[in-house]
PDB file of C-alpha atoms in Angstrom:
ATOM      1  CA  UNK G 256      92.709 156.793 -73.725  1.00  0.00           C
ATOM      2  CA  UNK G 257      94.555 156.890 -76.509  1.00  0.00           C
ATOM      3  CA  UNK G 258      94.647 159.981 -79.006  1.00  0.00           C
ATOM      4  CA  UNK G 259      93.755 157.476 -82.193  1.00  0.00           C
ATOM      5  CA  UNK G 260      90.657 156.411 -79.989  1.00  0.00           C
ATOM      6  CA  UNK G 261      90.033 160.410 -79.296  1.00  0.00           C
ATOM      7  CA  UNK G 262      90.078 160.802 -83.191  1.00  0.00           C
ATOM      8  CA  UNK G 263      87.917 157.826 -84.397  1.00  0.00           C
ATOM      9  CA  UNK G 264      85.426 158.499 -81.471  1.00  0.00           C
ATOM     10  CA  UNK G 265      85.435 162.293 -83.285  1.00  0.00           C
ATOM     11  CA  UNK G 266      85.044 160.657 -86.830  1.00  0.00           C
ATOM     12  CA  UNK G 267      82.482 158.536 -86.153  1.00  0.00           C
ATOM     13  CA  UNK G 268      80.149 161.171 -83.907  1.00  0.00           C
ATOM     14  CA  UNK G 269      80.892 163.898 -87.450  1.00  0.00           C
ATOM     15  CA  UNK G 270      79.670 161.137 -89.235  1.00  0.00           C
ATOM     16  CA  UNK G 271      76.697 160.079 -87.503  1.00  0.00           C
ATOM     17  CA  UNK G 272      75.391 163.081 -86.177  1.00  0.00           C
ATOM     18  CA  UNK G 273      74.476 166.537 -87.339  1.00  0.00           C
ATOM     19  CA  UNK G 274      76.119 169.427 -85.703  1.00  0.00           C
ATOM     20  CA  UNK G 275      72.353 170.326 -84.182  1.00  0.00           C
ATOM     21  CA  UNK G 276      73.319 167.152 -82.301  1.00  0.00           C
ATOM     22  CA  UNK G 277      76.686 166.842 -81.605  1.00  0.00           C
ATOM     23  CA  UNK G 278      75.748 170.651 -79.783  1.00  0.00           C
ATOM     24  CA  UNK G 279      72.113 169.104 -78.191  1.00  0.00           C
ATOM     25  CA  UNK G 280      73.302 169.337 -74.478  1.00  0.00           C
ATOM     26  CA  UNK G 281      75.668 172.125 -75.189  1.00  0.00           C
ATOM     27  CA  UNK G 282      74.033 175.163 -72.610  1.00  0.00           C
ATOM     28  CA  UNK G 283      75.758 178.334 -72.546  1.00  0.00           C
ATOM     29  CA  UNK G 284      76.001 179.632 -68.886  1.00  0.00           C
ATOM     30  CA  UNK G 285      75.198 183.877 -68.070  1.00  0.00           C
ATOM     31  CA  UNK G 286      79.119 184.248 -67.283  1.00  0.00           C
ATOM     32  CA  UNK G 287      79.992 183.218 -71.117  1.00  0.00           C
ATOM     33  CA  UNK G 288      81.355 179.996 -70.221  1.00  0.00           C
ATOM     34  CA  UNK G 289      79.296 176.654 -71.421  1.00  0.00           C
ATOM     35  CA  UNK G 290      78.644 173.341 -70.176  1.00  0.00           C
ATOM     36  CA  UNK G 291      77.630 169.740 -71.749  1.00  0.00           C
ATOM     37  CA  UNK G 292      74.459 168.221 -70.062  1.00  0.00           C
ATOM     38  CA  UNK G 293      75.568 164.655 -69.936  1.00  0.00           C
ATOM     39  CA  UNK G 294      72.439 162.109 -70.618  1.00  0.00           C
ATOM     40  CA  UNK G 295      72.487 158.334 -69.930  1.00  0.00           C
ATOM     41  CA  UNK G 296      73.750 158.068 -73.964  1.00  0.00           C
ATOM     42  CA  UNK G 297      76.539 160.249 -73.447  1.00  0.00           C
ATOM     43  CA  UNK G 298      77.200 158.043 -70.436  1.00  0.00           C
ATOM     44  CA  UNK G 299      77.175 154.738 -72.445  1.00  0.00           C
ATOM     45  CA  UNK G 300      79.437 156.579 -75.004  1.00  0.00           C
ATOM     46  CA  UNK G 301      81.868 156.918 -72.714  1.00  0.00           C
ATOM     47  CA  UNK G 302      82.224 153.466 -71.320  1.00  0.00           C
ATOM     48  CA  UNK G 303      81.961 152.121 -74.751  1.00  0.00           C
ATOM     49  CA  UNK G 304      84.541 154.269 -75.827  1.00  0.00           C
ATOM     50  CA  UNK G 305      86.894 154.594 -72.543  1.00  0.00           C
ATOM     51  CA  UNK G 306      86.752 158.344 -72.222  1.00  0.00           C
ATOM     52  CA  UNK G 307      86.637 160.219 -69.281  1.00  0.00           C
ATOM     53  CA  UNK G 308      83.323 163.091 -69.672  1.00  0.00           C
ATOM     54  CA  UNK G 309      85.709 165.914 -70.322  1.00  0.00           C
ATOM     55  CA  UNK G 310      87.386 163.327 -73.219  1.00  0.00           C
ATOM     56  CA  UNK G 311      83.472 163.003 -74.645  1.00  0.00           C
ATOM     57  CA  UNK G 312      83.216 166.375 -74.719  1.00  0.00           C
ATOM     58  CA  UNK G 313      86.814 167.104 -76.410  1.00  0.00           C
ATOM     59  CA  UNK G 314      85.316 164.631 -78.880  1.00  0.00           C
ATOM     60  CA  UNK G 315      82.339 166.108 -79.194  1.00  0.00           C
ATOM     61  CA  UNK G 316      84.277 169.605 -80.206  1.00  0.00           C
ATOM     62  CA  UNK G 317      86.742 167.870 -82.460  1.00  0.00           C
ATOM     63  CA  UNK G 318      83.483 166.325 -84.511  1.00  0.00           C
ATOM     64  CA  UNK G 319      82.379 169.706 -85.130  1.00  0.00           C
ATOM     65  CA  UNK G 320      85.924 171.008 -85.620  1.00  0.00           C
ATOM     66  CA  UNK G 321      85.587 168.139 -88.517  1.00  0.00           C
ATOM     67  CA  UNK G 322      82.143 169.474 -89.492  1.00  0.00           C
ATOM     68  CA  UNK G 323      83.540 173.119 -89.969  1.00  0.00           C
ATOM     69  CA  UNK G 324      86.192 171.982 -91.653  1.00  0.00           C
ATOM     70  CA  UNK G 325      84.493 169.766 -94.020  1.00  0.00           C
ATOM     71  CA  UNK G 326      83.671 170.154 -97.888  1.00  0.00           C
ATOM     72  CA  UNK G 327      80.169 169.849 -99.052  1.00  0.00           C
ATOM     73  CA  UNK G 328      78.963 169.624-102.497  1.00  0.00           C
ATOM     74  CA  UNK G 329      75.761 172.481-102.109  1.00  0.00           C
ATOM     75  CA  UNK G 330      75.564 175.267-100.080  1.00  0.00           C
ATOM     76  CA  UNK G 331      72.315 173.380 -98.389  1.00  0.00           C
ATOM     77  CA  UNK G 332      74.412 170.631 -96.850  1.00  0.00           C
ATOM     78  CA  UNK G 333      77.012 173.379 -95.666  1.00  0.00           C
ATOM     79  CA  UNK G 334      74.034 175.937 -94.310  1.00  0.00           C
ATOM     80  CA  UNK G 335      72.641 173.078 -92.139  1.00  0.00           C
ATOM     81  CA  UNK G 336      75.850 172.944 -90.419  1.00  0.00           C
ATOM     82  CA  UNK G 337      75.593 177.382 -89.921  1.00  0.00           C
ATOM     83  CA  UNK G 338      72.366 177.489 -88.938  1.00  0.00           C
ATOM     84  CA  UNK G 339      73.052 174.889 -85.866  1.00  0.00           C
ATOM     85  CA  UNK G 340      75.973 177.361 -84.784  1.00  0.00           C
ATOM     86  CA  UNK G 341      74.021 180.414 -85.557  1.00  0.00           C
ATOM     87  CA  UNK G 342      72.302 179.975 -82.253  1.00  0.00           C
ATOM     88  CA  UNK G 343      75.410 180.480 -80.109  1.00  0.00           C
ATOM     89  CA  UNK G 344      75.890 183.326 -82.252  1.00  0.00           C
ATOM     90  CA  UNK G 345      78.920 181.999 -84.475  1.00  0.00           C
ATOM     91  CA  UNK G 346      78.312 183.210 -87.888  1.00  0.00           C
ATOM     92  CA  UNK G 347      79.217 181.311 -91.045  1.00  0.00           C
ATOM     93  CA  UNK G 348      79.905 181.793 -94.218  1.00  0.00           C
ATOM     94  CA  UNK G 349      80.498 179.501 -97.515  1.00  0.00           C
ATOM     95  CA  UNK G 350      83.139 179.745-100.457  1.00  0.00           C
ATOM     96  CA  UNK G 351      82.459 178.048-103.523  1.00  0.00           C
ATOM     97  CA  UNK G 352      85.235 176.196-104.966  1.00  0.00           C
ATOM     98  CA  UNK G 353      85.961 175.878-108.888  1.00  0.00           C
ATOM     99  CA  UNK G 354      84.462 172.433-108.881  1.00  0.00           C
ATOM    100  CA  UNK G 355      81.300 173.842-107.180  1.00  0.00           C
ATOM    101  CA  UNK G 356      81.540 172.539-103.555  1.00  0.00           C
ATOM    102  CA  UNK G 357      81.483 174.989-100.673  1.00  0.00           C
ATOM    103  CA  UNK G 358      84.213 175.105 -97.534  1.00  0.00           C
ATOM    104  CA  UNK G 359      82.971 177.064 -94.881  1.00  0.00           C
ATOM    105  CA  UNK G 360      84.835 180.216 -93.152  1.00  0.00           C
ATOM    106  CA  UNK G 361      83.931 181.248 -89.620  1.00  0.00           C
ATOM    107  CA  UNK G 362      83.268 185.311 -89.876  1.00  0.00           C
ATOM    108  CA  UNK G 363      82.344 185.613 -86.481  1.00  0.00           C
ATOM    109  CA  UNK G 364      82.422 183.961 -83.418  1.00  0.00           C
ATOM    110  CA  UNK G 365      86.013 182.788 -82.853  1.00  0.00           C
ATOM    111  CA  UNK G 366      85.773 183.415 -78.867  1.00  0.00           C
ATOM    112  CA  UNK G 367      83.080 181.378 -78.895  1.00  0.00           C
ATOM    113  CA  UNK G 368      84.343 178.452 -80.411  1.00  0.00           C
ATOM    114  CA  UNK G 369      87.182 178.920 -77.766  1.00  0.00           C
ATOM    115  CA  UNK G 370      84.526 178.820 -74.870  1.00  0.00           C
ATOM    116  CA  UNK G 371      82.730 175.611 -76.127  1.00  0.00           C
ATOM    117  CA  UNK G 372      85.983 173.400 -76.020  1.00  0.00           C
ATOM    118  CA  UNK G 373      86.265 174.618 -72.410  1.00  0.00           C
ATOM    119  CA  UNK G 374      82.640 173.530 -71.779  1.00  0.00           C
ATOM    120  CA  UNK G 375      82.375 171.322 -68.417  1.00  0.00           C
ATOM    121  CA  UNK G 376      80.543 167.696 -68.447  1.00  0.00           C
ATOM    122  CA  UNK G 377      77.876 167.957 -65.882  1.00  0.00           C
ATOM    123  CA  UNK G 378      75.833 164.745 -65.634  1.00  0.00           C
ATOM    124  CA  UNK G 379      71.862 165.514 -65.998  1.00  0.00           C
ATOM    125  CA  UNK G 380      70.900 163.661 -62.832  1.00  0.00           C
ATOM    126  CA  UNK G 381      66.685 163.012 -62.855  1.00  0.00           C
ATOM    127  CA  UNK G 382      64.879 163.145 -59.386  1.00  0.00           C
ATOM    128  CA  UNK G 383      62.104 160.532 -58.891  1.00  0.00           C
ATOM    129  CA  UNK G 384      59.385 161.670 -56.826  1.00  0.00           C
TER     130      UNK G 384
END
């Protein structure tokens, strides 16, 4: 995979999906670490897009990377995006620009940005009884 096909596959998820679900299989594990249940869409996403699951979820980070770094004309649009990382406990905060759009600034929770690129793909397998 190429990196251009890493950084249109990260475009188009920031653009199609809210950070609530770019982060919907993201589970955080009890030694700090986190992993990326993988469904049958994630799946498809990768063959569709020729990535490797660890790729997808590189992807996945660099859409919210986007997300973060993105400029939104209210502070509604931008809180969306905190209140989705507020539950990994990443704070967020907004800064109002002259022409009255908002950039947002991470005030706590660095580490844990750092832990969810790390995050392992682990394929959600479903047992039929």
């Amino acid at each position: 995979m190429s990196e251009q096909t890493m950084q249109e596959f990260a475009e188009t998820c920031a653009d199609q999906n809210s950070t609530d679900e770019l982060l919907e299989g993201l589970e955080p594990l009890s030694d700090g670490s986190f992993r990326y249940l993988m469904n049958e869409a994630s799946l498809l996403d990768c063959i569709e897009w020729d990535l490797t699951p660890r790729e997808w979820v590189g992807g996945l980070n660099l859409a919210v990377l986007r997300q973060l770094t993105g400029t939104y004309a209210d502070w509604k649009s931008a809180e969306v995006i905190a209140r989705a990382l507020a539950r990994f406990g990443i704070e967020i905060d907004g800064e109002e620009a002259k022409d009255s759009t908002y950039t947002l600034i991470v005030t706590r929770g660095m580490k844990v940005l750092r832990k969810m690129a790390e995050a392992v793909p682990t394929v959600d397998v479903q047992q039929e009884n």
